[in-house]
GROMACS .gro file of N, CA and C in nm:
model
  489
    1MET      N    1  10.304   9.011   8.773
    1MET     CA    2  10.215   9.052   8.803
    1MET      C    3  10.160   9.208   8.805
    2SER      N    4  10.011   9.199   8.775
    2SER     CA    5   9.951   9.311   8.762
    2SER      C    6   9.944   9.419   8.862
    3LYS      N    7   9.942   9.555   8.775
    3LYS     CA    8   9.987   9.666   8.816
    3LYS      C    9   9.899   9.688   8.960
    4GLU      N   10   9.754   9.640   8.916
    4GLU     CA   11   9.637   9.624   9.076
    4GLU      C   12   9.760   9.560   9.193
    5GLU      N   13   9.798   9.445   9.176
    5GLU     CA   14   9.852   9.390   9.216
    5GLU      C   15   9.958   9.417   9.342
    6LEU      N   16  10.008   9.485   9.233
    6LEU     CA   17  10.142   9.584   9.303
    6LEU      C   18  10.060   9.714   9.363
    7GLU      N   19   9.971   9.755   9.371
    7GLU     CA   20   9.940   9.836   9.412
    7GLU      C   21   9.848   9.847   9.539
    8TYR      N   22   9.782   9.746   9.596
    8TYR     CA   23   9.705   9.679   9.617
    8TYR      C   24   9.745   9.539   9.694
    9PRO      N   25   9.886   9.483   9.731
    9PRO     CA   26   9.886   9.337   9.744
    9PRO      C   27   9.794   9.278   9.866
   10ALA      N   28   9.831   9.148   9.827
   10ALA     CA   29   9.692   9.063   9.918
   10ALA      C   30   9.782   9.054  10.070
   11GLN      N   31   9.673   9.067  10.171
   11GLN     CA   32   9.731   9.079  10.282
   11GLN      C   33   9.681   8.941  10.324
   12ASN      N   34   9.814   8.898  10.412
   12ASN     CA   35   9.820   8.765  10.462
   12ASN      C   36   9.743   8.783  10.612
   13GLY      N   37   9.783   8.665  10.716
   13GLY     CA   38   9.708   8.668  10.872
   13GLY      C   39   9.809   8.732  10.954
   14THR      N   40   9.968   8.717  10.880
   14THR     CA   41  10.050   8.776  10.991
   14THR      C   42  10.073   8.896  10.933
   15THR      N   43  10.047   8.952  10.838
   15THR     CA   44  10.032   9.158  10.873
   15THR      C   45   9.920   9.214  10.909
   16PHE      N   46   9.812   9.104  10.930
   16PHE     CA   47   9.671   9.151  10.972
   16PHE      C   48   9.721   9.129  11.140
   17ALA      N   49   9.802   9.000  11.168
   17ALA     CA   50   9.786   9.039  11.313
   17ALA      C   51   9.880   9.162  11.363
   18LYS      N   52   9.987   9.177  11.296
   18LYS     CA   53  10.082   9.290  11.329
   18LYS      C   54  10.005   9.413  11.332
   19GLY      N   55   9.905   9.436  11.259
   19GLY     CA   56   9.830   9.574  11.256
   19GLY      C   57   9.753   9.565  11.332
   20LEU      N   58   9.661   9.442  11.360
   20LEU     CA   59   9.566   9.438  11.477
   20LEU      C   60   9.653   9.504  11.614
   21LEU      N   61   9.819   9.474  11.639
   21LEU     CA   62   9.880   9.451  11.751
   21LEU      C   63   9.884   9.628  11.775
   22ILE      N   64   9.977   9.666  11.655
   22ILE     CA   65  10.019   9.777  11.656
   22ILE      C   66   9.898   9.820  11.664
   23GLY      N   67   9.778   9.839  11.604
   23GLY     CA   68   9.650   9.929  11.612
   23GLY      C   69   9.624   9.918  11.836
   24GLY      N   70   9.630   9.832  11.873
   24GLY     CA   71   9.614   9.804  11.980
   24GLY      C   72   9.699   9.879  12.105
   25LEU      N   73   9.853   9.860  12.049
   25LEU     CA   74   9.919   9.923  12.121
   25LEU      C   75   9.879  10.075  12.144
   26ILE      N   76   9.825  10.169  11.949
   26ILE     CA   77   9.828  10.315  11.980
   26ILE      C   78   9.759  10.329  12.038
   27GLY      N   79   9.601  10.221  12.029
   27GLY     CA   80   9.481  10.262  12.106
   27GLY      C   81   9.491  10.283  12.266
   28ALA      N   82   9.555  10.250  12.279
   28ALA     CA   83   9.614  10.198  12.477
   28ALA      C   84   9.661  10.306  12.536
   29ALA      N   85   9.796  10.350  12.401
   29ALA     CA   86   9.877  10.450  12.426
   29ALA      C   87   9.774  10.598  12.440
   30ALA      N   88   9.651  10.560  12.334
   30ALA     CA   89   9.566  10.716  12.310
   30ALA      C   90   9.504  10.691  12.423
   31ALA      N   91   9.426  10.636  12.512
   31ALA     CA   92   9.294  10.622  12.602
   31ALA      C   93   9.411  10.633  12.716
   32LEU      N   94   9.519  10.621  12.749
   32LEU     CA   95   9.616  10.650  12.878
   32LEU      C   96   9.630  10.788  12.857
   33LEU      N   97   9.663  10.855  12.760
   33LEU     CA   98   9.729  10.987  12.714
   33LEU      C   99   9.614  11.077  12.763
   34PHE      N  100   9.455  11.016  12.678
   34PHE     CA  101   9.314  11.120  12.742
   34PHE      C  102   9.304  11.137  12.861
   35ALA      N  103   9.317  11.012  12.927
   35ALA     CA  104   9.280  10.999  13.088
   35ALA      C  105   9.339  11.102  13.185
   36PRO      N  106   9.212  11.129  13.250
   36PRO     CA  107   9.199  11.264  13.330
   36PRO      C  108   9.333  11.245  13.492
   37LYS      N  109   9.395  11.202  13.434
   37LYS     CA  110   9.512  11.154  13.582
   37LYS      C  111   9.665  11.284  13.563
   38PRO      N  112   9.702  11.327  13.670
   38PRO     CA  113   9.831  11.392  13.642
   38PRO      C  114   9.955  11.348  13.614
   39GLY      N  115  10.018  11.398  13.544
   39GLY     CA  116  10.185  11.380  13.483
   39GLY      C  117  10.249  11.236  13.530
   40ARG      N  118  10.267  11.261  13.696
   40ARG     CA  119  10.373  11.172  13.697
   40ARG      C  120  10.265  11.021  13.751
   41GLU      N  121  10.171  11.048  13.739
   41GLU     CA  122  10.011  10.893  13.790
   41GLU      C  123  10.064  10.848  13.636
   42MET      N  124  10.058  10.935  13.546
   42MET     CA  125   9.984  10.904  13.412
   42MET      C  126  10.176  10.803  13.338
   43ARG      N  127  10.277  10.895  13.387
   43ARG     CA  128  10.386  10.798  13.360
   43ARG      C  129  10.404  10.707  13.386
   44SER      N  130  10.407  10.692  13.538
   44SER     CA  131  10.401  10.587  13.610
   44SER      C  132  10.316  10.457  13.539
   45ASP      N  133  10.178  10.488  13.521
   45ASP     CA  134  10.095  10.416  13.472
   45ASP      C  135  10.141  10.348  13.345
   46LEU      N  136  10.175  10.435  13.242
   46LEU     CA  137  10.196  10.412  13.142
   46LEU      C  138  10.388  10.334  13.159
   47SER      N  139  10.462  10.339  13.200
   47SER     CA  140  10.561  10.304  13.224
   47SER      C  141  10.521  10.105  13.310
   48ASN      N  142  10.439  10.082  13.382
   48ASN     CA  143  10.364   9.984  13.418
   48ASN      C  144  10.309   9.877  13.328
   49LYS      N  145  10.261   9.923  13.239
   49LYS     CA  146  10.255   9.895  13.109
   49LYS      C  147  10.257   9.851  13.005
   50LEU      N  148  10.435   9.957  13.017
   50LEU     CA  149  10.485   9.907  12.900
   50LEU      C  150  10.570   9.787  12.938
   51SER      N  151  10.604   9.789  13.075
   51SER     CA  152  10.689   9.662  13.146
   51SER      C  153  10.625   9.543  13.189
   52ILE      N  154  10.463   9.564  13.182
   52ILE     CA  155  10.355   9.414  13.162
   52ILE      C  156  10.396   9.365  13.002
   53ALA      N  157  10.408   9.485  12.937
   53ALA     CA  158  10.352   9.430  12.730
   53ALA      C  159  10.537   9.341  12.712
   54THR      N  160  10.572   9.418  12.769
   54THR     CA  161  10.748   9.327  12.773
   54THR      C  162  10.713   9.221  12.796
   55ASP      N  163  10.723   9.214  12.945
   55ASP     CA  164  10.685   9.089  13.009
   55ASP      C  165  10.642   8.972  12.946
   56LYS      N  166  10.516   9.036  12.880
   56LYS     CA  167  10.410   8.893  12.807
   56LYS      C  168  10.508   8.872  12.639
   57THR      N  169  10.567   8.976  12.601
   57THR     CA  170  10.663   8.976  12.461
   57THR      C  171  10.702   8.855  12.459
   58LYS      N  172  10.815   8.905  12.597
   58LYS     CA  173  10.914   8.779  12.656
   58LYS      C  174  10.838   8.644  12.660
   59GLU      N  175  10.700   8.581  12.715
   59GLU     CA  176  10.646   8.519  12.769
   59GLU      C  177  10.654   8.438  12.617
   60PHE      N  178  10.624   8.479  12.530
   60PHE     CA  179  10.544   8.469  12.385
   60PHE      C  180  10.651   8.426  12.341
   61SER      N  181  10.723   8.481  12.325
   61SER     CA  182  10.895   8.477  12.240
   61SER      C  183  10.917   8.355  12.309
   62GLY      N  184  10.949   8.329  12.426
   62GLY     CA  185  11.025   8.194  12.462
   62GLY      C  186  10.918   8.085  12.433
   63THR      N  187  10.784   8.119  12.479
   63THR     CA  188  10.662   7.983  12.469
   63THR      C  189  10.709   7.973  12.263
   64VAL      N  190  10.738   8.050  12.193
   64VAL     CA  191  10.730   8.018  12.025
   64VAL      C  192  10.906   7.954  12.051
   65THR      N  193  10.931   8.038  12.088
   65THR     CA  194  11.093   7.961  12.064
   65THR      C  195  11.109   7.805  12.099
   66ASP      N  196  11.011   7.741  12.231
   66ASP     CA  197  11.030   7.630  12.295
   66ASP      C  198  10.979   7.543  12.179
   67LYS      N  199  10.836   7.596  12.126
   67LYS     CA  200  10.794   7.453  12.018
   67LYS      C  201  10.864   7.456  11.888
   68THR      N  202  10.916   7.612  11.840
   68THR     CA  203  10.983   7.584  11.750
   68THR      C  204  11.084   7.450  11.773
   69LYS      N  205  11.145   7.444  11.885
   69LYS     CA  206  11.268   7.344  11.915
   69LYS      C  207  11.217   7.213  11.854
   70SER      N  208  11.091   7.234  11.944
   70SER     CA  209  11.033   7.063  11.980
   70SER      C  210  11.000   7.031  11.859
   71LEU      N  211  10.935   7.101  11.769
   71LEU     CA  212  10.931   7.094  11.639
   71LEU      C  213  11.000   7.017  11.533
   72ALA      N  214  11.151   7.120  11.592
   72ALA     CA  215  11.249   7.143  11.464
   72ALA      C  216  11.306   6.941  11.535
   73THR      N  217  11.289   6.920  11.625
   73THR     CA  218  11.332   6.830  11.673
   73THR      C  219  11.250   6.712  11.586
   74ALA      N  220  11.147   6.678  11.611
   74ALA     CA  221  11.031   6.629  11.581
   74ALA      C  222  11.056   6.627  11.405
   75VAL      N  223  11.071   6.717  11.355
   75VAL     CA  224  11.080   6.724  11.243
   75VAL      C  225  11.202   6.598  11.180
   76GLY      N  226  11.263   6.644  11.243
   76GLY     CA  227  11.469   6.595  11.242
   76GLY      C  228  11.476   6.444  11.261
   77GLY      N  229  11.393   6.410  11.344
   77GLY     CA  230  11.364   6.277  11.424
   77GLY      C  231  11.245   6.194  11.264
   78LYS      N  232  11.166   6.213  11.233
   78LYS     CA  233  11.063   6.221  11.113
   78LYS      C  234  11.157   6.171  10.974
   79VAL      N  235  11.233   6.320  10.957
   79VAL     CA  236  11.346   6.262  10.859
   79VAL      C  237  11.424   6.187  10.871
   80ALA      N  238  11.534   6.155  10.959
   80ALA     CA  239  11.593   6.085  11.001
   80ALA      C  240  11.509   5.942  10.999
   81ASP      N  241  11.424   5.884  11.027
   81ASP     CA  242  11.339   5.776  10.993
   81ASP      C  243  11.315   5.785  10.887
   82LEU      N  244  11.287   5.812  10.806
   82LEU     CA  245  11.226   5.863  10.662
   82LEU      C  246  11.344   5.808  10.554
   83ALA      N  247  11.475   5.872  10.645
   83ALA     CA  248  11.593   5.851  10.536
   83ALA      C  249  11.627   5.704  10.546
   84GLY      N  250  11.596   5.657  10.665
   84GLY     CA  251  11.674   5.518  10.693
   84GLY      C  252  11.585   5.415  10.615
   85THR      N  253  11.420   5.427  10.592
   85THR     CA  254  11.321   5.338  10.601
   85THR      C  255  11.375   5.398  10.402
   86VAL      N  256  11.387   5.481  10.326
   86VAL     CA  257  11.455   5.492  10.180
   86VAL      C  258  11.531   5.395  10.171
   87SER      N  259  11.630   5.440  10.275
   87SER     CA  260  11.777   5.346  10.223
   87SER      C  261  11.751   5.210  10.186
   88SER      N  262  11.662   5.159  10.310
   88SER     CA  263  11.668   5.000  10.324
   88SER      C  264  11.557   4.947  10.205
   89LYS      N  265  11.433   5.064  10.163
   89LYS     CA  266  11.393   5.028  10.070
   89LYS      C  267  11.485   4.998   9.903
   90VAL      N  268  11.580   5.084   9.893
   90VAL     CA  269  11.701   5.089   9.816
   90VAL      C  270  11.745   4.985   9.785
   91SER      N  271  11.798   4.978   9.950
   91SER     CA  272  11.900   4.840   9.942
   91SER      C  273  11.840   4.709   9.887
   92ASP      N  274  11.705   4.705   9.946
   92ASP     CA  275  11.575   4.574   9.862
   92ASP      C  276  11.592   4.572   9.774
   93LEU      N  277  11.593   4.658   9.704
   93LEU     CA  278  11.531   4.645   9.542
   93LEU      C  279  11.672   4.617   9.485
   94ALA      N  280  11.766   4.713   9.528
   94ALA     CA  281  11.875   4.695   9.479
   94ALA      C  282  11.944   4.527   9.492
   95SER      N  283  11.924   4.449   9.592
   95SER     CA  284  11.928   4.276   9.606
   95SER      C  285  11.799   4.242   9.535
   96THR      N  286  11.709   4.245   9.522
   96THR     CA  287  11.635   4.239   9.407
   96THR      C  288  11.618   4.229   9.238
   97VAL      N  289  11.691   4.312   9.245
   97VAL     CA  290  11.747   4.347   9.067
   97VAL      C  291  11.844   4.253   9.071
   98SER      N  292  11.956   4.231   9.215
   98SER     CA  293  12.054   4.145   9.124
   98SER      C  294  12.045   3.987   9.145
   99SER      N  295  11.997   3.969   9.209
   99SER     CA  296  11.834   3.863   9.234
   99SER      C  297  11.814   3.749   9.104
  100LYS      N  298  11.760   3.842   9.047
  100LYS     CA  299  11.651   3.840   8.928
  100LYS      C  300  11.730   3.858   8.825
  101ALA      N  301  11.845   3.952   8.784
  101ALA     CA  302  11.938   3.938   8.723
  101ALA      C  303  12.028   3.807   8.706
  102SER      N  304  12.068   3.800   8.787
  102SER     CA  305  12.164   3.622   8.813
  102SER      C  306  12.079   3.505   8.764
  103ASP      N  307  11.964   3.558   8.814
  103ASP     CA  308  11.809   3.416   8.773
  103ASP      C  309  11.812   3.399   8.636
  104ILE      N  310  11.813   3.535   8.537
  104ILE     CA  311  11.806   3.555   8.420
  104ILE      C  312  11.962   3.506   8.344
  105ARG      N  313  12.047   3.563   8.394
  105ARG     CA  314  12.188   3.512   8.361
  105ARG      C  315  12.177   3.370   8.374
  106THR      N  316  12.108   3.286   8.402
  106THR     CA  317  12.140   3.145   8.464
  106THR      C  318  12.095   3.082   8.356
  107SER      N  319  11.918   3.130   8.386
  107SER     CA  320  11.820   3.062   8.217
  107SER      C  321  11.878   3.121   8.106
  108VAL      N  322  11.959   3.195   8.049
  108VAL     CA  323  12.022   3.222   7.973
  108VAL      C  324  12.152   3.080   7.910
  109SER      N  325  12.225   3.100   8.027
  109SER     CA  326  12.280   2.988   8.000
  109SER      C  327  12.253   2.865   7.966
  110ASP      N  328  12.162   2.805   8.067
  110ASP     CA  329  12.093   2.725   8.046
  110ASP      C  330  12.020   2.681   7.956
  111SER      N  331  11.946   2.775   7.876
  111SER     CA  332  11.851   2.788   7.760
  111SER      C  333  11.977   2.800   7.633
  112LYS      N  334  12.141   2.850   7.594
  112LYS     CA  335  12.201   2.833   7.542
  112LYS      C  336  12.273   2.711   7.577
  113GLN      N  337  12.224   2.604   7.609
  113GLN     CA  338  12.394   2.522   7.656
  113GLN      C  339  12.230   2.405   7.570
  114GLU      N  340  12.119   2.407   7.606
  114GLU     CA  341  12.006   2.303   7.554
  114GLU      C  342  11.971   2.337   7.414
  115ILE      N  343  11.986   2.447   7.301
  115ILE     CA  344  12.014   2.523   7.209
  115ILE      C  345  12.110   2.473   7.131
  116ALA      N  346  12.224   2.469   7.200
  116ALA     CA  347  12.376   2.375   7.142
  116ALA      C  348  12.341   2.248   7.133
  117ALA      N  349  12.335   2.170   7.239
  117ALA     CA  350  12.272   2.052   7.221
  117ALA      C  351  12.205   2.019   7.137
  118THR      N  352  12.049   2.099   7.129
  118THR     CA  353  11.979   2.023   7.023
  118THR      C  354  12.025   2.038   6.898
  119LEU      N  355  12.100   2.171   6.831
  119LEU     CA  356  12.135   2.185   6.726
  119LEU      C  357  12.260   2.060   6.651
  120GLN      N  358  12.317   2.017   6.767
  120GLN     CA  359  12.423   1.902   6.766
  120GLN      C  360  12.330   1.777   6.712
  121GLU      N  361  12.262   1.758   6.813
  121GLU     CA  362  12.167   1.674   6.764
  121GLU      C  363  12.107   1.646   6.629
  122THR      N  364  12.045   1.770   6.573
  122THR     CA  365  11.986   1.776   6.453
  122THR      C  366  12.068   1.756   6.362
  123GLY      N  367  12.203   1.786   6.356
  123GLY     CA  368  12.293   1.812   6.262
  123GLY      C  369  12.340   1.654   6.227
  124LYS      N  370  12.396   1.599   6.345
  124LYS     CA  371  12.355   1.475   6.310
  124LYS      C  372  12.274   1.366   6.255
  125LYS      N  373  12.152   1.421   6.299
  125LYS     CA  374  12.041   1.365   6.234
  125LYS      C  375  12.032   1.370   6.109
  126ILE      N  376  12.066   1.486   6.066
  126ILE     CA  377  12.031   1.530   5.921
  126ILE      C  378  12.147   1.489   5.860
  127SER      N  379  12.307   1.450   5.913
  127SER     CA  380  12.401   1.398   5.846
  127SER      C  381  12.348   1.212   5.809
  128ASP      N  382  12.331   1.155   5.930
  128ASP     CA  383  12.255   1.017   5.921
  128ASP      C  384  12.185   0.990   5.804
  129THR      N  385  12.075   1.132   5.801
  129THR     CA  386  11.997   1.131   5.650
  129THR      C  387  12.056   1.133   5.540
  130VAL      N  388  12.106   1.226   5.537
  130VAL     CA  389  12.197   1.266   5.407
  130VAL      C  390  12.207   1.142   5.368
  131GLU      N  391  12.329   1.063   5.435
  131GLU     CA  392  12.399   0.942   5.421
  131GLU      C  393  12.320   0.823   5.410
  132ALA      N  394  12.228   0.800   5.436
  132ALA     CA  395  12.127   0.726   5.414
  132ALA      C  396  12.055   0.737   5.263
  133ALA      N  397  12.027   0.853   5.249
  133ALA     CA  398  11.963   0.886   5.096
  133ALA      C  399  12.078   0.907   4.990
  134SER      N  400  12.196   0.943   5.048
  134SER     CA  401  12.291   0.918   4.950
  134SER      C  402  12.354   0.768   4.881
  135THR      N  403  12.355   0.662   4.995
  135THR     CA  404  12.326   0.523   4.959
  135THR      C  405  12.247   0.478   4.889
  136GLU      N  406  12.084   0.511   4.967
  136GLU     CA  407  11.997   0.471   4.877
  136GLU      C  408  12.000   0.538   4.722
  137VAL      N  409  12.037   0.650   4.687
  137VAL     CA  410  12.043   0.675   4.533
  137VAL      C  411  12.169   0.604   4.492
  138SER      N  412  12.218   0.581   4.521
  138SER     CA  413  12.380   0.513   4.484
  138SER      C  414  12.358   0.400   4.452
  139ASP      N  415  12.253   0.287   4.544
  139ASP     CA  416  12.222   0.178   4.529
  139ASP      C  417  12.126   0.184   4.352
  140ASP      N  418  12.053   0.283   4.357
  140ASP     CA  419  11.901   0.322   4.301
  140ASP      C  420  12.017   0.352   4.135
  141VAL      N  421  12.140   0.437   4.190
  141VAL     CA  422  12.197   0.452   4.022
  141VAL      C  423  12.207   0.344   3.999
  142LYS      N  424  12.268   0.216   4.066
  142LYS     CA  425  12.368   0.111   4.017
  142LYS      C  426  12.251   0.027   3.907
  143ASP      N  427  12.129   0.005   3.980
  143ASP     CA  428  12.053  -0.054   3.977
  143ASP      C  429  11.978  -0.007   3.852
  144ALA      N  430  11.988   0.127   3.818
  144ALA     CA  431  11.950   0.183   3.697
  144ALA      C  432  12.054   0.143   3.595
  145SER      N  433  12.143   0.136   3.632
  145SER     CA  434  12.283   0.123   3.522
  145SER      C  435  12.289   0.006   3.511
  146LYS      N  436  12.262  -0.122   3.593
  146LYS     CA  437  12.229  -0.218   3.568
  146LYS      C  438  12.147  -0.264   3.422
  147ASP      N  439  12.025  -0.215   3.496
  147ASP     CA  440  11.846  -0.254   3.383
  147ASP      C  441  11.908  -0.182   3.271
  148ILE      N  442  11.976  -0.078   3.239
  148ILE     CA  443  12.008  -0.012   3.123
  148ILE      C  444  12.062  -0.136   3.042
  149SER      N  445  12.186  -0.132   3.112
  149SER     CA  446  12.291  -0.215   3.085
  149SER      C  447  12.254  -0.376   2.999
  150GLU      N  448  12.154  -0.386   3.104
  150GLU     CA  449  12.042  -0.528   2.985
  150GLU      C  450  11.971  -0.525   2.927
  151ALA      N  451  11.908  -0.384   2.927
  151ALA     CA  452  11.824  -0.377   2.801
  151ALA      C  453  11.929  -0.296   2.664
  152ALA      N  454  12.017  -0.273   2.728
  152ALA     CA  455  12.088  -0.227   2.530
  152ALA      C  456  12.147  -0.367   2.505
  153LYS      N  457  12.216  -0.483   2.620
  153LYS     CA  458  12.231  -0.573   2.542
  153LYS      C  459  12.101  -0.654   2.456
  154ASN      N  460  12.001  -0.655   2.551
  154ASN     CA  461  11.928  -0.745   2.512
  154ASN      C  462  11.865  -0.633   2.362
  155ALA      N  463  11.860  -0.534   2.349
  155ALA     CA  464  11.807  -0.486   2.250
  155ALA      C  465  11.917  -0.523   2.128
  156SER      N  466  12.061  -0.521   2.157
  156SER     CA  467  12.152  -0.556   2.070
  156SER      C  468  12.153  -0.687   1.999
  157ASP      N  469  12.125  -0.802   2.110
  157ASP     CA  470  12.107  -0.927   2.039
  157ASP      C  471  12.004  -0.892   1.989
  158GLU      N  472  11.903  -0.867   1.982
  158GLU     CA  473  11.761  -0.860   1.925
  158GLU      C  474  11.771  -0.831   1.765
  159VAL      N  475  11.877  -0.687   1.789
  159VAL     CA  476  11.933  -0.628   1.635
  159VAL      C  477  11.994  -0.768   1.573
  160LYS      N  478  12.044  -0.778   1.652
  160LYS     CA  479  12.153  -0.898   1.578
  160LYS      C  480  12.089  -1.034   1.524
  161ALA      N  481  12.003  -1.080   1.595
  161ALA     CA  482  11.897  -1.195   1.578
  161ALA      C  483  11.833  -1.103   1.443
  162GLY      N  484  11.778  -0.974   1.385
  162GLY     CA  485  11.709  -0.952   1.336
  162GLY      C  486  11.788  -0.952   1.174
  163TYR      N  487  11.918  -0.929   1.130
  163TYR     CA  488  11.962  -0.979   1.051
  163TYR      C  489  12.049  -1.085   0.990
   0.00000   0.00000   0.00000
């Protein structure tokens, strides 16, 4: 807070009302004191006015108390309703999250089984392909070996025939 704010604090409605009430009481007392009445009548009037002011203050206090109690009860009811609503929503949300997590777990488990089956099937296909290729290569090697052997024999026969 600045120095000016400390020296001249802002007035709110409550402070103004208090000042107005005190000023009114002081003004009423001054008016009664300066009125041209004898002392006994003046004291009697002051006593009556003070009694009336006290009664009105008590009445106002009772009204404020009643309204405060009813407001507190209403606020308490609203808070209880709100707490119940929040609790219900949290419970629903927890249930939804649990359900979705279960669905995801099931989906992952199913996918894992599908992937395992696909890998097993693919492995078998690769094994079959390798076996077929191996047999084919073996047959080709045998055929090539026979061809080379025949070619070598023919070349050997030609060499023998040429001498």
